[in-house]
PDB file of C-alpha atoms in Angstrom:
ATOM      1  CA  MET A 270     -45.205  -9.607  62.614  1.00 50.00           C
ATOM      2  CA  ALA A 271     -45.744 -12.188  59.989  1.00 57.00           C
ATOM      3  CA  GLU A 272     -49.841 -12.451  60.288  1.00 84.00           C
ATOM      4  CA  LYS A 273     -49.375 -16.456  59.592  1.00 91.00           C
ATOM      5  CA  CYS A 274     -47.745 -19.352  61.426  1.00 94.00           C
ATOM      6  CA  ILE A 275     -45.831 -20.507  57.599  1.00 94.00           C
ATOM      7  CA  CYS A 276     -45.772 -23.963  59.337  1.00 95.00           C
ATOM      8  CA  CYS A 277     -49.840 -24.340  59.947  1.00 94.00           C
ATOM      9  CA  GLY A 278     -50.965 -20.934  58.147  1.00 92.00           C
ATOM     10  CA  LYS A 279     -52.357 -20.558  61.968  1.00 90.00           C
ATOM     11  CA  LYS A 280     -52.803 -16.174  62.664  1.00 90.00           C
ATOM     12  CA  ILE A 281     -50.174 -15.243  65.013  1.00 88.00           C
ATOM     13  CA  GLY A 282     -51.243 -12.747  67.817  1.00 79.00           C
ATOM     14  CA  LEU A 283     -50.743 -12.225  71.063  1.00 77.00           C
ATOM     15  CA  LEU A 284     -52.191 -15.586  72.317  1.00 78.00           C
ATOM     16  CA  ASN A 285     -50.644 -17.213  70.069  1.00 80.00           C
ATOM     17  CA  GLY A 286     -46.668 -15.839  69.901  1.00 82.00           C
ATOM     18  CA  SER A 287     -44.428 -16.329  68.260  1.00 87.00           C
ATOM     19  CA  HIS A 288     -40.910 -18.191  67.371  1.00 93.00           C
ATOM     20  CA  LEU A 289     -38.097 -17.332  64.842  1.00 93.00           C
ATOM     21  CA  ASN A 290     -38.047 -14.285  63.049  1.00 90.00           C
ATOM     22  CA  ASN A 291     -42.224 -14.086  63.357  1.00 90.00           C
ATOM     23  CA  GLN A 292     -42.321 -16.980  61.404  1.00 93.00           C
ATOM     24  CA  VAL A 293     -43.954 -20.110  64.009  1.00 94.00           C
ATOM     25  CA  CYS A 294     -46.208 -19.585  66.084  1.00 94.00           C
ATOM     26  CA  ASP A 295     -45.989 -20.956  69.550  1.00 93.00           C
ATOM     27  CA  SER A 296     -48.624 -24.461  68.721  1.00 92.00           C
ATOM     28  CA  CYS A 297     -45.080 -24.879  66.054  1.00 95.00           C
ATOM     29  CA  TYR A 298     -42.399 -24.305  67.898  1.00 95.00           C
ATOM     30  CA  PHE A 299     -43.228 -26.048  71.239  1.00 94.00           C
ATOM     31  CA  PRO A 300     -42.327 -29.950  69.682  1.00 94.00           C
ATOM     32  CA  ILE A 301     -39.122 -28.440  67.968  1.00 95.00           C
ATOM     33  CA  GLY A 302     -38.076 -25.662  70.610  1.00 95.00           C
ATOM     34  CA  GLY A 303     -35.632 -27.803  72.675  1.00 95.00           C
ATOM     35  CA  PHE A 304     -34.091 -29.338  69.641  1.00 95.00           C
ATOM     36  CA  LEU A 305     -33.255 -26.174  68.638  1.00 95.00           C
ATOM     37  CA  SER A 306     -32.456 -24.581  71.520  1.00 94.00           C
ATOM     38  CA  ALA A 307     -29.724 -27.238  71.970  1.00 93.00           C
ATOM     39  CA  ILE A 308     -28.658 -27.518  68.595  1.00 92.00           C
ATOM     40  CA  LYS A 309     -27.603 -23.878  69.009  1.00 91.00           C
ATOM     41  CA  GLU A 310     -26.053 -23.127  72.275  1.00 89.00           C
ATOM     42  CA  SER A 311     -24.351 -26.622  72.675  1.00 87.00           C
ATOM     43  CA  TYR A 312     -20.084 -27.016  72.290  1.00 82.00           C
ATOM     44  CA  ASP A 313     -20.545 -30.429  71.789  1.00 85.00           C
ATOM     45  CA  MET A 314     -21.088 -32.242  68.588  1.00 85.00           C
ATOM     46  CA  GLN A 315     -22.092 -35.203  69.534  1.00 89.00           C
ATOM     47  CA  THR A 316     -24.847 -33.433  71.316  1.00 91.00           C
ATOM     48  CA  ILE A 317     -25.797 -31.370  68.062  1.00 91.00           C
ATOM     49  CA  GLU A 318     -25.602 -34.471  66.125  1.00 91.00           C
ATOM     50  CA  ASN A 319     -28.533 -36.262  67.972  1.00 94.00           C
ATOM     51  CA  ASN A 320     -30.136 -33.141  68.585  1.00 95.00           C
ATOM     52  CA  TYR A 321     -30.708 -32.331  64.913  1.00 94.00           C
ATOM     53  CA  ASN A 322     -31.228 -36.079  63.830  1.00 95.00           C
ATOM     54  CA  GLN A 323     -34.473 -35.654  66.381  1.00 96.00           C
ATOM     55  CA  PHE A 324     -35.361 -32.338  65.531  1.00 96.00           C
ATOM     56  CA  MET A 325     -34.963 -33.531  61.556  1.00 96.00           C
ATOM     57  CA  TYR A 326     -37.514 -36.944  62.373  1.00 95.00           C
ATOM     58  CA  LYS A 327     -39.530 -34.363  64.537  1.00 95.00           C
ATOM     59  CA  VAL A 328     -39.907 -32.074  61.361  1.00 96.00           C
ATOM     60  CA  GLN A 329     -40.580 -34.374  58.819  1.00 94.00           C
ATOM     61  CA  SER A 330     -43.344 -36.425  60.721  1.00 94.00           C
ATOM     62  CA  SER A 331     -45.301 -33.617  61.402  1.00 94.00           C
ATOM     63  CA  ALA A 332     -48.087 -31.679  59.935  1.00 94.00           C
ATOM     64  CA  TYR A 333     -46.207 -29.311  59.269  1.00 96.00           C
ATOM     65  CA  CYS A 334     -46.457 -27.568  55.163  1.00 96.00           C
ATOM     66  CA  GLU A 335     -43.924 -28.000  53.291  1.00 95.00           C
ATOM     67  CA  VAL A 336     -42.860 -24.628  53.203  1.00 95.00           C
ATOM     68  CA  GLY A 337     -42.563 -24.507  57.218  1.00 95.00           C
ATOM     69  CA  LYS A 338     -40.657 -27.565  57.098  1.00 96.00           C
ATOM     70  CA  GLU A 339     -38.011 -26.481  54.952  1.00 96.00           C
ATOM     71  CA  TYR A 340     -37.908 -23.124  56.688  1.00 96.00           C
ATOM     72  CA  LEU A 341     -37.367 -24.450  59.878  1.00 96.00           C
ATOM     73  CA  MET A 342     -34.432 -27.093  58.110  1.00 96.00           C
ATOM     74  CA  LYS A 343     -32.682 -23.980  56.948  1.00 95.00           C
ATOM     75  CA  VAL A 344     -32.454 -22.292  60.518  1.00 95.00           C
ATOM     76  CA  ALA A 345     -31.559 -25.876  62.445  1.00 95.00           C
ATOM     77  CA  ASP A 346     -28.546 -26.146  59.223  1.00 94.00           C
ATOM     78  CA  LYS A 347     -27.712 -22.579  60.137  1.00 93.00           C
ATOM     79  CA  PHE A 348     -27.735 -22.850  63.513  1.00 93.00           C
ATOM     80  CA  VAL A 349     -25.554 -26.529  62.571  1.00 92.00           C
ATOM     81  CA  GLU A 350     -22.711 -24.344  60.945  1.00 90.00           C
ATOM     82  CA  ASN A 351     -22.493 -21.043  63.008  1.00 88.00           C
ATOM     83  CA  ASN A 352     -21.889 -23.638  65.759  1.00 88.00           C
ATOM     84  CA  LYS A 353     -19.287 -25.472  64.072  1.00 86.00           C
ATOM     85  CA  ALA A 354     -17.540 -22.842  63.314  1.00 84.00           C
ATOM     86  CA  ALA A 355     -17.376 -21.757  66.160  1.00 84.00           C
ATOM     87  CA  ILE A 356     -16.816 -25.321  67.657  1.00 84.00           C
ATOM     88  CA  GLN A 357     -13.699 -25.493  65.647  1.00 82.00           C
ATOM     89  CA  ILE A 358     -11.898 -21.519  66.757  1.00 80.00           C
ATOM     90  CA  LYS A 359     -12.571 -23.284  70.217  1.00 80.00           C
ATOM     91  CA  ILE A 360     -10.075 -26.140  69.547  1.00 80.00           C
ATOM     92  CA  ARG A 361      -7.934 -24.006  67.389  1.00 80.00           C
ATOM     93  CA  ASN A 362      -7.654 -21.557  70.994  1.00 80.00           C
ATOM     94  CA  LYS A 363      -7.237 -24.389  72.818  1.00 83.00           C
ATOM     95  CA  GLN A 364      -4.395 -26.247  71.086  1.00 81.00           C
ATOM     96  CA  LEU A 365      -3.023 -22.694  70.604  1.00 83.00           C
ATOM     97  CA  LYS A 366      -2.622 -22.561  74.107  1.00 87.00           C
ATOM     98  CA  GLU A 367      -1.208 -25.676  74.844  1.00 86.00           C
ATOM     99  CA  GLY A 368       1.307 -24.456  72.803  1.00 86.00           C
ATOM    100  CA  PHE A 369       1.646 -20.991  74.244  1.00 93.00           C
ATOM    101  CA  LEU A 370       5.710 -19.599  75.328  1.00 93.00           C
ATOM    102  CA  VAL A 371       5.119 -17.069  77.953  1.00 95.00           C
ATOM    103  CA  THR A 372       8.666 -14.966  79.342  1.00 96.00           C
ATOM    104  CA  THR A 373      10.217 -12.114  80.917  1.00 95.00           C
ATOM    105  CA  SER A 374      12.407 -11.612  78.346  1.00 95.00           C
ATOM    106  CA  ASN A 375      12.575 -10.239  74.977  1.00 94.00           C
ATOM    107  CA  LYS A 376      13.512 -13.132  73.132  1.00 91.00           C
ATOM    108  CA  PHE A 377      12.941 -17.514  72.939  1.00 92.00           C
ATOM    109  CA  GLU A 378      15.431 -18.543  72.225  1.00 90.00           C
ATOM    110  CA  LYS A 379      15.710 -21.398  69.061  1.00 91.00           C
ATOM    111  CA  TYR A 380      12.860 -18.898  68.022  1.00 93.00           C
ATOM    112  CA  GLU A 381      12.785 -15.870  65.154  1.00 94.00           C
ATOM    113  CA  ILE A 382      10.017 -13.354  66.123  1.00 95.00           C
ATOM    114  CA  ILE A 383       8.294 -12.266  62.570  1.00 95.00           C
ATOM    115  CA  LYS A 384       5.503 -10.419  63.383  1.00 96.00           C
ATOM    116  CA  TYR A 385       4.869  -7.745  66.706  1.00 97.00           C
ATOM    117  CA  TYR A 386       0.668  -7.218  67.658  1.00 96.00           C
ATOM    118  CA  GLY A 387       0.944  -5.362  70.779  1.00 95.00           C
ATOM    119  CA  ILE A 388       0.573  -5.214  74.035  1.00 96.00           C
ATOM    120  CA  ALA A 389      -1.822  -7.541  76.094  1.00 97.00           C
ATOM    121  CA  SER A 390      -3.097  -7.345  79.527  1.00 96.00           C
ATOM    122  CA  GLY A 391      -4.922  -9.757  81.881  1.00 95.00           C
ATOM    123  CA  SER A 392      -6.025  -8.821  85.784  1.00 94.00           C
ATOM    124  CA  THR A 393      -7.834 -10.564  88.195  1.00 92.00           C
ATOM    125  CA  VAL A 394      -8.916  -9.383  91.993  1.00 88.00           C
ATOM    126  CA  LEU A 395      -9.348 -12.361  94.145  1.00 81.00           C
ATOM    127  CA  GLY A 396     -10.777 -11.887  98.418  1.00 74.00           C
ATOM    128  CA  THR A 397      -8.191 -13.184 100.453  1.00 61.00           C
ATOM    129  CA  GLY A 398     -10.930 -14.849 102.936  1.00 53.00           C
ATOM    130  CA  ILE A 399     -11.476 -15.029 106.629  1.00 42.00           C
ATOM    131  CA  PHE A 400      -8.977 -17.927 107.207  1.00 39.00           C
ATOM    132  CA  SER A 401      -6.357 -16.134 105.309  1.00 44.00           C
ATOM    133  CA  GLU A 402      -6.410 -13.010 107.443  1.00 47.00           C
ATOM    134  CA  LEU A 403      -6.301 -15.570 110.122  1.00 41.00           C
ATOM    135  CA  ASN A 404      -3.329 -17.100 108.621  1.00 47.00           C
ATOM    136  CA  ALA A 405      -1.412 -13.720 107.835  1.00 45.00           C
ATOM    137  CA  VAL A 406      -2.298 -12.400 110.966  1.00 45.00           C
ATOM    138  CA  GLY A 407      -0.857 -15.790 112.725  1.00 42.00           C
ATOM    139  CA  SER A 408       2.260 -14.936 110.344  1.00 44.00           C
ATOM    140  CA  ASP A 409       2.760 -12.004 111.804  1.00 46.00           C
ATOM    141  CA  PHE A 410       2.823 -12.834 115.217  1.00 40.00           C
ATOM    142  CA  PHE A 411       5.758 -15.431 115.307  1.00 39.00           C
ATOM    143  CA  GLY A 412       7.238 -13.986 112.412  1.00 44.00           C
ATOM    144  CA  THR A 413       6.811 -16.880 109.332  1.00 47.00           C
ATOM    145  CA  GLU A 414       5.584 -17.390 106.191  1.00 53.00           C
ATOM    146  CA  SER A 415       2.002 -16.788 105.324  1.00 51.00           C
ATOM    147  CA  ASN A 416       0.670 -19.882 103.061  1.00 65.00           C
ATOM    148  CA  ALA A 417      -2.420 -18.296 102.538  1.00 65.00           C
ATOM    149  CA  PHE A 418      -1.295 -15.305 100.915  1.00 70.00           C
ATOM    150  CA  ALA A 419       1.076 -16.713  99.256  1.00 76.00           C
ATOM    151  CA  ASP A 420      -1.577 -19.471  97.335  1.00 79.00           C
ATOM    152  CA  LYS A 421      -3.794 -16.464  96.582  1.00 79.00           C
ATOM    153  CA  LEU A 422      -1.366 -14.345  94.985  1.00 82.00           C
ATOM    154  CA  ASP A 423       0.256 -17.627  92.800  1.00 87.00           C
ATOM    155  CA  GLN A 424      -4.452 -18.497  92.033  1.00 86.00           C
ATOM    156  CA  ALA A 425      -4.334 -14.557  91.303  1.00 87.00           C
ATOM    157  CA  ARG A 426      -1.242 -14.438  88.919  1.00 91.00           C
ATOM    158  CA  THR A 427      -2.203 -17.980  86.986  1.00 92.00           C
ATOM    159  CA  SER A 428      -5.895 -16.247  86.204  1.00 93.00           C
ATOM    160  CA  SER A 429      -4.020 -12.544  84.514  1.00 95.00           C
ATOM    161  CA  ILE A 430      -1.854 -15.279  82.541  1.00 94.00           C
ATOM    162  CA  ASN A 431      -4.855 -17.089  81.184  1.00 93.00           C
ATOM    163  CA  LYS A 432      -6.058 -14.019  80.280  1.00 95.00           C
ATOM    164  CA  MET A 433      -3.420 -12.605  78.878  1.00 96.00           C
ATOM    165  CA  ILE A 434      -2.969 -14.914  76.947  1.00 95.00           C
ATOM    166  CA  ASP A 435      -6.473 -15.431  75.604  1.00 92.00           C
ATOM    167  CA  LYS A 436      -6.157 -12.219  74.381  1.00 95.00           C
ATOM    168  CA  ALA A 437      -2.989 -12.315  72.768  1.00 95.00           C
ATOM    169  CA  ILE A 438      -4.184 -15.503  70.564  1.00 93.00           C
ATOM    170  CA  SER A 439      -7.120 -12.591  69.751  1.00 91.00           C
ATOM    171  CA  GLN A 440      -4.573 -10.677  67.905  1.00 94.00           C
ATOM    172  CA  GLY A 441      -2.683 -13.337  66.274  1.00 91.00           C
ATOM    173  CA  GLY A 442       0.083 -14.087  68.644  1.00 94.00           C
ATOM    174  CA  ASN A 443       0.924 -17.293  69.592  1.00 93.00           C
ATOM    175  CA  ALA A 444       3.706 -15.976  72.207  1.00 96.00           C
ATOM    176  CA  LEU A 445       4.471 -13.246  74.868  1.00 97.00           C
ATOM    177  CA  ILE A 446       7.716 -11.838  75.812  1.00 96.00           C
ATOM    178  CA  GLY A 447       8.772  -9.001  78.203  1.00 96.00           C
ATOM    179  CA  VAL A 448       5.629 -10.625  80.522  1.00 96.00           C
ATOM    180  CA  SER A 449       5.737  -7.972  83.540  1.00 96.00           C
ATOM    181  CA  PHE A 450       3.445  -8.870  86.806  1.00 94.00           C
ATOM    182  CA  ASP A 451       1.782  -5.374  89.113  1.00 93.00           C
ATOM    183  CA  TYR A 452       0.088  -6.134  92.467  1.00 89.00           C
ATOM    184  CA  ILE A 453      -2.658  -3.958  93.927  1.00 85.00           C
ATOM    185  CA  ASN A 454      -4.353  -3.874  97.104  1.00 80.00           C
ATOM    186  CA  PHE A 455      -7.459  -2.303  96.616  1.00 74.00           C
ATOM    187  CA  THR A 456      -8.148  -3.121 100.707  1.00 68.00           C
ATOM    188  CA  SER A 457      -7.578  -5.212 103.441  1.00 64.00           C
ATOM    189  CA  ASN A 458      -8.429  -8.230 102.609  1.00 71.00           C
ATOM    190  CA  MET A 459      -8.631  -7.462  97.895  1.00 78.00           C
ATOM    191  CA  ILE A 460      -6.034  -8.323  96.218  1.00 80.00           C
ATOM    192  CA  GLY A 461      -5.631  -8.030  92.186  1.00 87.00           C
ATOM    193  CA  VAL A 462      -2.340  -8.693  89.790  1.00 93.00           C
ATOM    194  CA  VAL A 463      -2.235  -7.646  86.558  1.00 95.00           C
ATOM    195  CA  ALA A 464      -0.119  -9.091  83.909  1.00 96.00           C
ATOM    196  CA  ASN A 465       1.149  -7.338  80.754  1.00 97.00           C
ATOM    197  CA  GLY A 466       3.463  -8.187  77.774  1.00 97.00           C
ATOM    198  CA  THR A 467       4.213  -7.782  74.147  1.00 97.00           C
ATOM    199  CA  VAL A 468       1.867 -10.341  72.033  1.00 97.00           C
ATOM    200  CA  VAL A 469       4.711 -11.480  69.212  1.00 96.00           C
ATOM    201  CA  GLU A 470       3.846 -14.463  66.536  1.00 95.00           C
ATOM    202  CA  ILE A 471       7.176 -16.512  66.476  1.00 94.00           C
ATOM    203  CA  VAL A 472       8.772 -19.933  64.222  1.00 94.00           C
ATOM    204  CA  GLU A 473      11.364 -22.051  65.263  1.00 90.00           C
ATOM    205  CA  GLN A 474      14.312 -21.511  63.498  1.00 87.00           C
ATOM    206  CA  THR A 475      15.426 -24.166  61.223  1.00 79.00           C
ATOM    207  CA  VAL A 476      19.084 -23.995  61.387  1.00 68.00           C
TER     208      VAL A 476
END
């Protein structure tokens, strides 16, 4: 731990805690800590920019020493840089997910598979709930279809597909082939759906 705060020079100890790699004391961190946290944790560029501007104003108009100001501004710049990269990845993944192709077959019409990445799986376990159970009992008694259970299965299957696609994107793929589903009944009111598929990269055929 640093013996003195880089911003004010006061001793850092049990009664005057430290922040930012033990460089800044409680008193100096308090006025700007909220802005730094918002910059570091937000995934909205407008929120980041607003908090960054307020942070810079606070630091520049403060009584911190020049070395402390420079240190704090470097910390904020690093947070912005890291978050911009994370936001760009998030935007890219969202775009990939919107155009992601999934099939139970082993190919796509008018597309060529240029690379195989391996297997991706996504699993979801859902409780059916007391109302679904009552609906199922009534359906069993009258011999009719249970829409409540069907809705639960659709919900679990959609969730499993989304998880599988997320994993496929992280592997570098833009499509899934040979997709299959396994259904598991854990207890009388718990159902699981596992989606499996082969992650591939495809390109549209020009001819």
